[in-house]
Short mmCIF file of C-alpha atoms in Angstrom, two decimals:
data_model
loop_
_atom_site.label_atom_id
_atom_site.label_comp_id
_atom_site.label_asym_id
_atom_site.label_seq_id
_atom_site.Cartn_x
_atom_site.Cartn_y
_atom_site.Cartn_z
CA MET A 683 -114.33 -175.55 -46.55
CA GLU A 684 -116.41 -176.29 -49.62
CA LEU A 685 -119.28 -178.74 -49.30
CA LYS A 686 -121.75 -179.96 -51.92
CA VAL A 687 -125.32 -180.54 -50.73
CA ILE A 688 -126.57 -184.04 -51.52
CA LYS A 689 -129.76 -183.85 -49.43
CA PRO A 690 -131.69 -180.58 -48.90
CA PHE A 691 -131.65 -179.31 -45.31
CA ASP A 692 -132.22 -176.20 -43.19
CA TRP A 693 -129.55 -174.88 -40.82
CA ALA A 694 -129.94 -172.34 -38.01
CA HIS A 695 -126.69 -170.36 -37.88
CA GLN A 696 -125.86 -169.74 -34.21
CA GLY A 697 -129.35 -171.06 -33.46
CA VAL A 698 -130.94 -167.90 -34.86
CA ARG A 699 -130.73 -167.27 -38.63
CA VAL A 700 -132.23 -170.16 -40.61
CA GLU A 701 -130.84 -170.87 -44.07
CA SER A 702 -132.12 -173.49 -46.51
CA PHE A 703 -129.64 -175.45 -48.59
CA GLN A 704 -130.73 -177.16 -51.81
CA LYS A 705 -129.41 -180.30 -53.53
CA ASP A 706 -126.28 -179.67 -55.66
CA GLN A 707 -125.66 -176.30 -53.97
CA VAL A 708 -122.02 -175.64 -53.05
CA ILE A 709 -121.50 -174.20 -49.58
CA THR A 710 -118.33 -172.37 -48.62
CA THR A 711 -118.13 -172.13 -44.83
CA GLU A 712 -115.81 -172.21 -41.86
CA ASP A 713 -118.70 -172.95 -39.44
CA ALA A 714 -117.31 -176.00 -37.62
CA ASP A 715 -120.74 -177.07 -36.32
CA LEU A 716 -122.33 -176.89 -39.76
CA ILE A 717 -119.46 -178.84 -41.31
CA ARG A 718 -119.47 -181.53 -38.59
CA VAL A 719 -123.24 -182.08 -38.45
CA ALA A 720 -123.83 -181.90 -42.20
CA LEU A 721 -121.08 -184.47 -42.85
CA GLU A 722 -122.24 -186.76 -40.02
CA GLU A 723 -125.85 -186.65 -41.23
CA LYS A 724 -124.69 -187.19 -44.83
CA TRP A 725 -126.44 -184.01 -46.00
CA VAL A 726 -123.25 -182.92 -47.80
CA GLN A 727 -120.02 -184.24 -49.19
CA LYS A 728 -116.67 -182.51 -49.45
CA THR A 729 -115.94 -181.01 -52.85
CA ARG A 730 -112.81 -182.03 -54.71
CA ALA A 731 -111.17 -178.75 -53.66
CA ALA A 732 -111.89 -179.50 -49.99
CA ALA A 733 -110.75 -183.10 -50.32
CA GLN A 734 -107.46 -182.01 -51.89
CA THR A 735 -106.61 -179.72 -48.97
CA ARG A 736 -106.88 -182.55 -46.43
CA PRO A 737 -103.85 -184.58 -47.53
CA ALA A 738 -101.65 -181.55 -46.91
CA GLY A 739 -102.66 -181.66 -43.25
CA GLU A 740 -102.17 -185.40 -43.16
CA SER A 741 -98.69 -185.13 -44.63
CA ALA A 742 -97.79 -182.68 -41.85
CA ASP A 743 -98.85 -185.32 -39.32
CA ALA A 744 -96.92 -187.98 -41.20
CA LYS A 745 -93.85 -185.73 -41.17
CA GLY A 746 -94.13 -185.47 -37.40
CA ASP A 747 -94.30 -189.27 -37.18
CA GLN A 748 -91.17 -189.60 -39.31
CA GLU A 749 -89.25 -187.22 -37.08
CA GLY A 750 -90.10 -189.26 -33.99
CA ALA A 751 -89.47 -192.59 -35.69
CA GLY A 752 -85.85 -191.81 -36.48
CA GLY A 753 -84.67 -193.91 -33.55
CA ASP A 754 -83.23 -190.96 -31.60
CA THR A 755 -84.78 -191.14 -28.16
CA ALA A 756 -82.38 -188.71 -26.47
CA GLY A 757 -83.81 -186.90 -23.48
CA GLY A 758 -85.91 -189.86 -22.36
CA GLN A 759 -88.43 -189.52 -25.21
CA GLN A 760 -90.20 -192.69 -26.29
CA PRO A 761 -90.44 -193.64 -29.98
CA LEU A 762 -93.78 -192.73 -31.54
CA SER A 763 -94.25 -196.21 -32.97
CA GLY A 764 -94.39 -197.75 -29.51
CA THR A 765 -91.50 -200.14 -30.29
CA GLU A 766 -88.08 -199.96 -28.77
#
């Protein structure tokens, strides 16, 4: 994921190797902890490239909802919408 630093911060990768990130720096990482904490603390924001990849995942979820909402509840399955 690509993140743009909006507030300088230091990060200890795996609690050992400390790296300093500067304002306007673009970080490319798959480190789930770094991504989660930096976003929660508002140290970074997702770049446009990262933001554009998210809707693809959301559309996959929406597709799953559409399949379950077709009204076919064969096999005792309940509709995903919670309505009967």
